Coordinates of C-alpha atoms and ligand atoms in Angstrom, one line a residue:
M298 CA 46.1 -31.6 -4.0
A299 CA 49.8 -32.8 -4.3
D300 CA 50.0 -33.2 -0.7
K301 CA 48.0 -36.4 -0.4
S302 CA 49.8 -38.4 -2.9
P303 CA 53.5 -38.8 -1.5
S304 CA 52.5 -39.3 1.9
R305 CA 49.7 -42.1 1.4
P306 CA 50.6 -44.2 -1.7
Q307 CA 53.4 -46.2 0.3
P308 CA 51.4 -48.1 2.8
V309 CA 48.7 -48.5 0.4
E310 CA 50.4 -49.4 -2.8
K311 CA 51.7 -52.9 -1.5
P312 CA 49.8 -53.6 1.2
V313 CA 51.2 -57.1 1.7
P314 CA 54.6 -56.4 1.6
A315 CA 54.5 -53.4 4.0
R316 CA 52.6 -55.4 6.4
E317 CA 55.2 -58.1 6.5
Q318 CA 57.9 -55.7 6.6
G319 CA 56.3 -54.0 9.3
R320 CA 56.5 -56.7 11.7
R321 CA 60.3 -57.2 11.0
T322 CA 61.4 -53.9 11.1
A323 CA 58.7 -52.7 13.7
P324 CA 58.0 -49.0 11.9
P325 CA 56.3 -47.8 14.9
T326 CA 60.1 -48.2 17.0
P327 CA 60.9 -44.7 16.2
R328 CA 57.9 -43.4 18.2
R329 CA 59.1 -45.3 21.5
A330 CA 62.0 -47.3 21.0
T331 CA 64.5 -44.8 19.7
P332 CA 64.0 -42.3 22.6
I333 CA 64.5 -44.7 25.1
A334 CA 67.5 -46.5 23.4
A335 CA 68.8 -43.1 22.9
G336 CA 68.6 -41.9 26.4
Q337 CA 70.0 -45.2 28.0
Q338 CA 72.8 -44.9 25.3
S339 CA 73.8 -41.8 26.3
V340 CA 73.9 -42.0 29.9
A341 CA 75.4 -45.6 29.8
A342 CA 78.2 -44.2 27.7
K343 CA 79.1 -41.4 29.8
S344 CA 79.2 -43.3 32.8
R345 CA 81.5 -46.0 31.3
D346 CA 83.5 -42.9 29.8
N347 CA 84.1 -41.7 33.1
A348 CA 85.1 -45.0 34.7
D349 CA 87.2 -46.4 31.9
G350 CA 88.7 -42.9 30.6
G351 CA 89.6 -42.2 34.5
E352 CA 91.1 -45.7 35.3
E353 CA 93.0 -46.0 32.0
G354 CA 94.3 -42.7 32.0
E355 CA 96.1 -43.3 35.3
D356 CA 97.2 -46.6 34.5
E357 CA 98.8 -45.6 31.2
E358 CA 100.4 -42.7 32.9
A359 CA 102.0 -44.7 35.4
E360 CA 103.1 -47.3 33.3
H361 CA 104.7 -44.9 30.5
E362 CA 106.2 -42.7 33.7
G363 CA 108.0 -45.8 34.7
G364 CA 109.1 -47.0 31.5
N365 CA 111.0 -43.5 30.8
N366 CA 112.6 -43.5 34.2
F367 CA 113.6 -47.3 33.7
L368 CA 115.4 -46.6 30.5
L369 CA 117.2 -43.1 31.1
F370 CA 117.6 -42.8 34.4
N371 CA 121.4 -43.1 34.6
A372 CA 122.4 -42.1 31.0
V373 CA 121.9 -38.4 30.9
P374 CA 122.2 -35.1 32.9
S375 CA 119.3 -34.6 35.3
W376 CA 118.0 -31.8 33.3
V377 CA 118.0 -33.3 30.2
T378 CA 116.1 -36.2 31.8
S379 CA 113.8 -34.0 33.4
M380 CA 113.0 -32.3 29.8
I381 CA 112.8 -35.2 28.2
V382 CA 110.4 -36.7 30.8
H383 CA 108.3 -33.2 30.6
I384 CA 107.9 -33.9 26.8
I385 CA 107.0 -37.3 26.9
M386 CA 104.3 -36.8 29.6
L387 CA 103.0 -33.7 27.6
I388 CA 102.7 -36.4 24.3
I389 CA 101.3 -39.0 26.8
L390 CA 98.9 -36.3 28.0
A391 CA 98.0 -35.4 24.4
F392 CA 97.7 -39.0 23.7
I393 CA 95.3 -39.5 26.6
T394 CA 92.8 -36.4 25.6
L395 CA 92.6 -37.7 21.9
E396 CA 92.0 -41.4 22.9
N397 CA 89.3 -40.9 25.0
P398 CA 86.9 -39.2 22.6
F399 CA 87.6 -42.1 20.5
K400 CA 87.3 -44.7 22.9
S401 CA 83.9 -43.1 24.1
A402 CA 82.4 -43.4 20.6
L403 CA 83.3 -46.7 20.1
N404 CA 81.5 -47.5 23.4
E405 CA 78.7 -45.5 22.1
L406 CA 78.5 -47.7 19.2
I407 CA 78.4 -50.7 20.8
I408 CA 76.2 -49.7 23.4
G409 CA 73.7 -48.2 20.8
E410 CA 73.7 -51.1 18.9
E411 CA 72.8 -53.5 21.9
D412 CA 70.2 -51.2 23.4
V413 CA 68.7 -50.8 19.9
T414 CA 68.4 -54.3 19.0
E415 CA 66.8 -54.7 22.4
E416 CA 64.5 -52.5 22.0
V417 CA 63.2 -53.5 18.5
E418 CA 62.8 -57.1 19.5
D419 CA 60.4 -56.1 22.7
F420 CA 58.4 -53.6 20.4
E421 CA 57.8 -56.3 18.0
E422 CA 56.3 -58.6 20.1
E423 CA 53.9 -56.2 21.6
D424 CA 52.6 -53.3 19.4
V425 CA 53.2 -54.2 15.9
P426 CA 49.8 -56.3 15.3
E427 CA 47.8 -53.3 16.3
I428 CA 49.3 -50.9 13.9
D429 CA 49.3 -53.5 11.4
V430 CA 45.5 -53.7 11.4
E431 CA 45.2 -49.9 11.4
T432 CA 46.4 -48.9 8.0
P433 CA 44.0 -50.4 5.6
T434 CA 41.1 -48.9 7.7
T435 CA 42.3 -45.7 7.6
E436 CA 42.4 -46.1 4.2
V437 CA 38.6 -47.3 3.6
A438 CA 37.7 -44.6 6.1
V439 CA 38.9 -42.1 3.6
Q440 CA 37.3 -43.5 0.8
D441 CA 33.9 -42.9 2.5
T442 CA 34.2 -39.5 3.4
S443 CA 34.9 -37.3 0.2
V444 CA 32.9 -37.0 -2.5
V445 CA 34.9 -34.9 -5.1
I446 CA 37.3 -36.9 -7.2
P447 CA 39.1 -33.8 -9.0
Q448 CA 41.0 -33.5 -5.9
E449 CA 41.4 -36.7 -5.0
V450 CA 43.2 -37.8 -8.1
T451 CA 46.3 -36.2 -8.0
E452 CA 48.3 -38.6 -9.8
I453 CA 48.5 -38.6 -13.5
S454 CA 48.5 -41.6 -15.7
P455 CA 51.8 -42.8 -17.1
A456 CA 50.2 -41.7 -20.4
N457 CA 49.9 -38.1 -20.0
D458 CA 52.1 -36.4 -22.1
L459 CA 50.0 -34.5 -24.6
D460 CA 52.6 -34.1 -26.9
A461 CA 53.8 -37.9 -26.7
A462 CA 51.8 -39.4 -29.6
P463 CA 50.0 -36.8 -32.3
I464 CA 52.0 -38.4 -34.9
A465 CA 50.0 -41.5 -34.5
V466 CA 46.7 -39.8 -35.4
E467 CA 46.7 -40.5 -39.1
L468 CA 43.2 -41.5 -40.1
E469 CA 43.0 -43.7 -43.2
D470 CA 40.4 -45.7 -44.9
V471 CA 42.2 -49.0 -43.6
G472 CA 39.3 -50.9 -46.0
D473 CA 41.1 -50.2 -49.0
R474 CA 44.5 -51.0 -48.2
T475 CA 46.4 -54.1 -47.2
A476 CA 48.2 -52.2 -44.4
P477 CA 50.8 -54.0 -42.1
K478 CA 49.6 -54.7 -38.5
N479 CA 50.8 -51.5 -37.0
D480 CA 49.8 -49.0 -40.0
L481 CA 46.5 -50.5 -40.2
L482 CA 45.7 -50.1 -36.4
A483 CA 47.0 -46.8 -36.4
A484 CA 43.7 -45.8 -38.2
V485 CA 42.1 -47.4 -35.3
G486 CA 41.7 -43.9 -34.0
A487 CA 43.9 -41.7 -32.0
Y488 CA 44.6 -44.3 -29.5
A489 CA 48.4 -44.7 -29.4
G490 CA 49.9 -42.7 -26.8
N491 CA 47.2 -40.1 -26.0
G492 CA 43.8 -41.9 -26.4
L493 CA 43.7 -42.5 -22.3
S494 CA 46.2 -39.4 -21.4
G495 CA 43.2 -37.4 -20.5
R496 CA 42.4 -39.4 -17.5
G497 CA 44.8 -37.9 -15.2
A498 CA 43.7 -35.3 -12.8
S499 CA 45.4 -32.1 -14.2
A500 CA 44.6 -32.7 -17.5
R501 CA 41.0 -34.1 -16.5
A502 CA 40.2 -30.9 -14.9
A503 CA 41.4 -28.7 -17.9
L504 CA 39.5 -30.8 -20.2
V505 CA 36.3 -31.0 -18.1
R506 CA 36.4 -27.1 -18.5
K507 CA 37.1 -26.8 -22.0
N508 CA 34.9 -30.0 -23.4
G509 CA 31.5 -28.9 -21.7
G510 CA 32.0 -30.9 -18.5
T511 CA 30.8 -28.8 -15.5
P512 CA 31.4 -29.4 -11.6
G513 CA 28.1 -30.9 -11.4
S514 CA 28.7 -33.7 -13.8
E515 CA 32.1 -34.3 -12.0
N516 CA 30.3 -34.7 -8.9
A517 CA 28.2 -37.0 -10.3
V518 CA 31.1 -38.9 -11.7
A519 CA 32.5 -38.7 -8.1
L520 CA 28.9 -40.1 -6.7
A521 CA 29.1 -42.6 -8.9
L522 CA 32.1 -44.2 -8.2
Q523 CA 31.6 -44.3 -4.4
W524 CA 28.0 -46.0 -5.1
F525 CA 29.9 -48.7 -7.2
A526 CA 32.6 -49.0 -4.2
N527 CA 29.7 -50.0 -1.6
H528 CA 28.2 -52.4 -4.0
Q529 CA 31.5 -54.4 -4.5
N530 CA 31.3 -58.0 -3.4
P531 CA 33.7 -59.3 -0.7
D532 CA 35.7 -61.6 -3.5
G533 CA 36.3 -58.1 -5.4
S534 CA 33.4 -58.8 -8.0
W535 CA 30.0 -57.0 -8.9
S536 CA 27.0 -58.6 -9.7
F537 CA 23.9 -57.3 -11.8
D538 CA 21.8 -58.3 -8.8
H539 CA 23.5 -55.6 -6.6
R540 CA 21.5 -56.6 -3.7
V541 CA 23.8 -59.3 -2.8
S542 CA 26.7 -57.0 -1.8
P543 CA 27.1 -56.7 1.9
M544 CA 26.5 -53.2 2.1
C545 CA 23.3 -53.0 0.1
Q546 CA 21.7 -56.1 1.4
G547 CA 18.5 -55.0 -1.1
R548 CA 18.4 -51.4 -0.1
C549 CA 18.8 -50.7 -3.8
P550 CA 15.6 -51.6 -6.0
D551 CA 16.0 -52.4 -9.7
H552 CA 18.6 -55.3 -9.7
G553 CA 19.4 -57.0 -12.9
S554 CA 18.3 -60.6 -13.7
I555 CA 21.2 -61.9 -15.2
T556 CA 23.3 -62.6 -12.2
E557 CA 25.4 -65.4 -13.7
A558 CA 27.2 -62.8 -15.5
R559 CA 29.6 -61.5 -12.4
N560 CA 32.3 -61.0 -15.0
G561 CA 30.2 -58.7 -17.3
A562 CA 28.9 -57.0 -14.1
T563 CA 32.4 -56.6 -12.5
A564 CA 34.0 -54.9 -16.0
M565 CA 30.6 -52.7 -15.9
A566 CA 31.8 -51.6 -12.8
L567 CA 35.5 -51.2 -13.1
L568 CA 35.4 -49.2 -16.3
P569 CA 33.8 -46.3 -14.8
F570 CA 36.8 -46.2 -12.4
L571 CA 39.3 -46.7 -14.9
G572 CA 37.7 -43.7 -17.2
A573 CA 37.9 -41.2 -14.5
G574 CA 41.7 -42.3 -14.0
Q575 CA 41.5 -44.6 -11.2
T576 CA 43.5 -47.8 -11.2
H577 CA 45.0 -50.3 -8.7
R578 CA 47.9 -48.2 -8.6
E579 CA 46.5 -44.8 -8.4
G580 CA 43.7 -42.9 -6.9
K581 CA 41.7 -43.2 -3.9
Y582 CA 39.9 -46.3 -5.0
K583 CA 42.9 -48.2 -5.5
Q584 CA 42.1 -51.1 -3.5
V585 CA 38.5 -51.6 -5.2
V586 CA 40.0 -51.5 -8.5
Y587 CA 42.7 -54.0 -7.2
R588 CA 40.3 -56.4 -6.3
G589 CA 37.9 -55.9 -9.2
L590 CA 40.9 -56.8 -11.5
Y591 CA 42.3 -59.5 -9.5
Y592 CA 38.4 -61.4 -9.8
L593 CA 38.9 -60.8 -13.6
I594 CA 42.2 -62.5 -13.8
A595 CA 41.5 -65.5 -11.5
K596 CA 38.2 -66.0 -13.4
Q597 CA 40.2 -66.0 -16.6
R598 CA 42.4 -68.8 -15.8
E599 CA 39.4 -70.6 -15.3
S600 CA 38.0 -70.1 -18.7
T601 CA 36.4 -73.3 -20.3
Q602 CA 36.0 -71.6 -23.8
G603 CA 39.5 -71.1 -24.5
P604 CA 42.7 -69.5 -23.2
G605 CA 42.1 -65.6 -22.2
G606 CA 38.2 -65.9 -22.2
L607 CA 35.9 -64.5 -20.1
W608 CA 33.2 -65.5 -21.6
E609 CA 30.2 -66.7 -19.2
E610 CA 26.8 -67.9 -19.2
R611 CA 24.0 -65.4 -19.8
G612 CA 26.8 -62.6 -20.3
H613 CA 28.2 -64.5 -23.3
M614 CA 30.5 -62.5 -25.6
Y615 CA 29.1 -59.2 -24.0
S616 CA 31.0 -60.1 -20.7
H617 CA 34.2 -60.7 -22.5
G618 CA 34.3 -57.7 -24.4
L619 CA 33.6 -55.7 -21.3
C620 CA 36.1 -57.4 -19.2
S621 CA 38.7 -57.3 -22.2
I622 CA 38.2 -53.3 -22.5
A623 CA 38.7 -53.1 -18.6
L624 CA 41.8 -55.2 -18.8
C625 CA 43.4 -53.3 -21.4
E626 CA 42.4 -50.0 -20.0
A627 CA 44.1 -51.1 -16.6
Y628 CA 46.9 -52.3 -18.5
G629 CA 47.5 -49.3 -20.9
M630 CA 47.2 -46.8 -18.2
T631 CA 49.6 -48.4 -15.6
R632 CA 51.7 -50.7 -17.7
D633 CA 51.7 -53.3 -14.9
R634 CA 53.1 -56.4 -16.4
E635 CA 51.1 -58.2 -14.4
L636 CA 48.4 -57.5 -16.7
M637 CA 50.0 -57.2 -19.5
Q638 CA 49.4 -61.2 -20.4
P639 CA 45.7 -61.1 -19.6
A640 CA 45.0 -58.2 -21.5
Q641 CA 46.5 -59.9 -24.5
L642 CA 45.0 -63.1 -24.1
S643 CA 41.7 -61.4 -23.8
L644 CA 42.1 -60.0 -27.1
D645 CA 43.4 -63.2 -28.8
F646 CA 40.4 -64.9 -27.5
I647 CA 38.4 -62.1 -29.2
S648 CA 40.3 -63.1 -32.6
S649 CA 39.6 -67.0 -32.0
A650 CA 35.7 -66.2 -31.1
Q651 CA 35.4 -64.1 -34.2
D652 CA 32.9 -65.7 -37.1
P653 CA 35.2 -66.6 -39.7
V654 CA 32.7 -66.3 -42.5
G655 CA 31.1 -62.9 -41.8
G656 CA 33.5 -61.0 -39.2
G657 CA 31.1 -60.2 -36.5
W658 CA 30.7 -61.9 -32.9
R659 CA 27.6 -62.7 -31.0
Y660 CA 26.7 -64.9 -27.8
Q661 CA 28.6 -68.0 -28.5
V662 CA 32.2 -68.4 -30.0
K663 CA 32.3 -68.2 -33.9
E664 CA 28.6 -67.6 -34.0
R665 CA 27.0 -65.3 -36.7
G666 CA 27.4 -61.9 -35.5
D667 CA 25.3 -59.1 -34.2
T668 CA 25.9 -55.5 -34.4
S669 CA 25.8 -54.8 -30.5
V670 CA 28.2 -57.6 -29.5
V671 CA 30.2 -56.7 -32.4
G672 CA 30.4 -53.1 -31.1
W673 CA 32.1 -54.2 -27.5
Q674 CA 34.5 -56.6 -29.2
L675 CA 35.9 -53.7 -31.3
M676 CA 36.1 -51.2 -28.4
A677 CA 38.0 -54.0 -26.5
L678 CA 40.4 -54.1 -29.7
K679 CA 41.0 -50.3 -29.8
S680 CA 41.7 -50.5 -26.0
G681 CA 44.2 -53.1 -26.6
H682 CA 45.8 -51.1 -29.6
M683 CA 45.8 -48.2 -27.4
A684 CA 47.8 -50.2 -25.0
Y685 CA 50.4 -51.2 -27.5
L686 CA 48.9 -54.7 -27.2
N687 CA 49.0 -57.0 -30.5
V688 CA 45.9 -56.8 -32.3
N689 CA 45.8 -59.2 -35.3
P690 CA 45.0 -57.1 -38.3
N691 CA 42.7 -60.0 -40.1
T692 CA 40.5 -59.4 -36.9
I693 CA 40.1 -55.7 -38.3
K694 CA 39.5 -56.4 -41.7
A695 CA 37.0 -59.3 -41.0
A696 CA 35.0 -56.7 -38.9
Y697 CA 35.4 -54.1 -41.5
K698 CA 33.5 -56.3 -43.8
Y699 CA 30.8 -57.3 -41.2
L700 CA 29.9 -53.5 -41.0
D701 CA 29.5 -53.3 -44.7
G702 CA 27.1 -56.4 -44.2
V703 CA 24.7 -54.8 -41.8
Q704 CA 25.0 -51.1 -43.1
A705 CA 22.4 -49.4 -44.9
D706 CA 22.4 -45.8 -46.8
S707 CA 26.1 -46.4 -47.8
G708 CA 26.8 -46.5 -44.0
A709 CA 24.8 -43.7 -42.7
A710 CA 22.6 -46.3 -40.5
Y711 CA 23.3 -49.9 -39.3
G712 CA 20.9 -52.9 -38.5
Y713 CA 21.4 -55.5 -35.8
T714 CA 22.0 -58.8 -37.9
D715 CA 21.1 -57.3 -41.3
P716 CA 21.0 -54.1 -42.8
G717 CA 18.7 -51.7 -41.2
N718 CA 18.5 -48.3 -39.4
G719 CA 17.9 -48.9 -35.7
Q720 CA 18.8 -45.9 -33.4
A721 CA 21.4 -48.1 -31.0
T722 CA 22.8 -50.1 -33.8
S723 CA 23.4 -47.2 -35.9
A724 CA 25.3 -45.3 -33.2
I725 CA 27.4 -48.7 -32.6
G726 CA 27.8 -48.9 -36.2
L727 CA 29.0 -45.3 -36.9
L728 CA 31.5 -45.1 -33.8
S729 CA 32.9 -48.1 -35.3
R730 CA 33.8 -46.8 -38.5
M731 CA 35.3 -43.8 -36.8
Y732 CA 37.5 -46.2 -34.8
L733 CA 38.4 -48.2 -38.3
G734 CA 39.3 -45.2 -40.0
W735 CA 36.3 -42.8 -41.6
K736 CA 37.3 -39.7 -41.7
K737 CA 35.5 -36.6 -40.4
D738 CA 34.0 -35.2 -43.2
H739 CA 32.8 -38.7 -44.8
G740 CA 29.8 -38.4 -46.3
P741 CA 28.0 -41.2 -44.7
L742 CA 29.6 -40.7 -41.4
Q743 CA 28.2 -36.8 -41.5
R744 CA 24.5 -38.1 -42.7
G745 CA 24.5 -40.8 -39.8
A746 CA 25.8 -38.6 -37.3
E747 CA 23.1 -35.8 -38.2
R748 CA 20.2 -38.1 -38.0
L749 CA 21.2 -39.3 -34.6
S750 CA 21.9 -35.3 -33.7
G751 CA 18.3 -34.8 -34.8
I752 CA 16.9 -37.8 -32.9
G753 CA 18.8 -36.4 -29.8
P754 CA 19.5 -38.3 -26.3
S755 CA 17.4 -40.5 -24.9
D756 CA 15.8 -40.2 -21.7
H757 CA 15.8 -44.0 -21.2
N758 CA 18.4 -45.8 -23.7
M759 CA 21.5 -45.5 -22.3
Y760 CA 23.4 -48.0 -24.8
Y761 CA 22.2 -45.7 -27.6
N762 CA 23.1 -42.7 -25.5
Y763 CA 26.6 -44.1 -24.6
Y764 CA 27.3 -44.8 -28.3
A765 CA 25.9 -41.5 -29.7
T766 CA 27.4 -39.2 -26.9
Q767 CA 31.0 -40.7 -28.3
I768 CA 29.9 -40.0 -32.0
M769 CA 29.0 -36.6 -31.1
R770 CA 32.1 -35.6 -29.0
H771 CA 34.7 -37.1 -31.7
L772 CA 32.8 -35.1 -34.2
G773 CA 32.4 -31.7 -32.1
G774 CA 31.1 -28.7 -33.6
D775 CA 27.5 -28.0 -33.6
M776 CA 26.1 -31.4 -33.0
W777 CA 28.0 -31.7 -30.1
E778 CA 27.4 -28.1 -28.4
K779 CA 23.6 -29.2 -29.1
W780 CA 24.1 -32.8 -27.8
N781 CA 25.8 -32.5 -24.8
P782 CA 24.3 -30.1 -22.5
E783 CA 21.3 -31.9 -22.8
M784 CA 22.8 -35.2 -22.0
R785 CA 24.9 -33.9 -19.1
D786 CA 22.1 -31.9 -17.6
Y787 CA 19.8 -35.2 -17.8
L788 CA 21.9 -37.3 -16.3
V789 CA 23.1 -34.9 -13.8
N790 CA 19.8 -34.3 -12.7
S791 CA 18.4 -38.0 -13.0
Q792 CA 20.8 -39.5 -10.7
N793 CA 19.8 -40.5 -7.2
K794 CA 20.9 -37.8 -4.9
A795 CA 20.1 -39.2 -1.1
G796 CA 19.8 -42.3 0.7
H797 CA 21.5 -45.6 0.1
T798 CA 21.1 -45.5 -3.9
K799 CA 22.9 -42.1 -3.8
G800 CA 25.0 -42.3 -6.7
S801 CA 23.2 -44.3 -9.2
W802 CA 20.8 -44.0 -11.7
N803 CA 18.0 -46.5 -12.9
F804 CA 16.1 -46.4 -16.2
Q805 CA 13.9 -48.1 -18.3
D806 CA 16.7 -49.0 -20.6
P807 CA 16.1 -52.1 -23.0
H808 CA 18.7 -53.9 -21.1
G809 CA 17.7 -52.6 -17.6
A810 CA 15.8 -55.5 -17.0
S811 CA 18.8 -58.1 -17.2
G812 CA 21.8 -55.5 -16.2
G813 CA 19.9 -53.3 -13.7
R814 CA 20.8 -50.6 -11.7
I815 CA 24.7 -51.6 -12.1
Y816 CA 24.3 -51.5 -15.9
C817 CA 22.3 -48.2 -16.1
T818 CA 25.1 -46.6 -13.8
G819 CA 27.8 -47.8 -15.3
L820 CA 26.6 -46.3 -18.7
A821 CA 25.7 -43.0 -17.4
T822 CA 29.1 -42.6 -15.6
M823 CA 31.0 -43.5 -18.6
I824 CA 28.8 -41.0 -20.7
L825 CA 29.5 -38.1 -18.0
E826 CA 33.3 -39.1 -18.1
V827 CA 33.1 -38.4 -22.3
Y828 CA 35.0 -35.5 -21.7
Y829 CA 38.1 -37.1 -20.8
R830 CA 37.7 -40.8 -21.0
H831 CA 39.0 -40.6 -24.6
M832 CA 40.8 -38.0 -26.6
P833 CA 39.0 -37.2 -29.6
I834 CA 39.9 -39.0 -32.5
Y835 CA 40.2 -36.1 -34.8
Q836 CA 42.0 -33.7 -32.6
K837 CA 45.1 -33.7 -34.4
A838 CA 43.9 -34.8 -37.8
A839 CA 41.4 -32.1 -38.1
S840 CA 43.5 -29.1 -37.2
E841 CA 43.7 -28.1 -40.6
D842 CA 39.9 -27.8 -40.8
D843 CA 39.8 -25.1 -38.0
F844 CA 38.3 -27.9 -35.5
E845 CA 38.3 -26.6 -32.3
L846 CA 39.1 -29.1 -29.4
Ligands
ZN1182 ZN1 22.3 -50.8 -2.5

């Protein structure tokens, strides 16, 4: 497990600088150039040593001898002269033997420098381009072969310190107080610090076992990520019409109809990677994630709806909410400064697009809200808060009012644009309430959750399943024990297992016609990531209630 990570990240992490550098410093030189240079160096050095050392030694000896004789010849007795001459000769000899190694070392250094320089220059021109091209290819090949993720994702996400943030899990009913921004948002769940901490490999493997995942569910996630990687477009995006991707070319049926909504499709594909701990800096899909994020950031710069917007035709605020979640999660997991501004701007756009009267969001900026679009914006604000970005507290308060306006049965059920009790809208409303501070034992929350538990997982409505699964997971207990195996095994069994569609899903989902296979696969994968995607909201707060998680 740990073997791969130290050796691989270097060429992958900064591919471009590495390549540029490669041309200059010629990484392959050690392979051929160094041995040759070393060989020449030592041979040359030796031959020059012999030649120089011999000549110089004799010359010096003669010179010194002559000098001594000339000075002392007539002044002292002959035995003294002889003795002095011998002593001087001994000293000179000593100097000669000391001098040679020094000189030869100098020679070697000089010779070495010349030879190495020549070799590097030669090498640059000949072989570097080939190596250069091969590095990324190897990376792609690796992606295609392996399937089991837990062994690949060895790096732990930066937010992996399980002890780092339990303090933040103070759940309070924020509707009752006008609190400073941070206190208010501390109630938006257990996000600060440990909300994303389950995504690192070691933490994740343990969480999968502990929280009801199986090797089968993890394998399904791995297959799904591979399917997504195979359906990425050359510009880094995904399309709900997945047929346009070069590797698919129509081999998967059930494409979605909202082809204009590339931002939304890209976010829907990126989120399962991020949920599994795969970022642009860690994991085997670094390049895939990097290109996807880059696509979103580039699109954000072209926004016509306001700074930071990823609003688009036919995807509307749905697209923006999904993209904002992806940017905030990627930033929160990597702390990459390049992502900080795009993520923050996407949150600011959510605030500016909120209906100033009702507090909700819908298709157009400032339009009267619907619960479905509201759900994605709140998830984005939550992700932003988890990443320590700024979330406007007034936005949260207004959203709270929106939920009040569409709730029924004191908040146990929620309607689409008015009070009601739709399955999916109730699930969205209840999860939003949990994020906004309702405690686990809050009556309407329990009542609503029990109702959903009675209905059970749907065999086609992944949108409902996505929200309801998270509610059950956060609440835990009997409802979760009942829900999880049914939901998990249904997804594992219904995934396409062979052929080109391997790893994907398609359901008769209410949004399936517009979102197609990308949409269904995105939601199904995220449901199977529930064991580690977000740490349970009530993990710490509920410890006094013998709440096991
Ligand atoms: Zn395909």
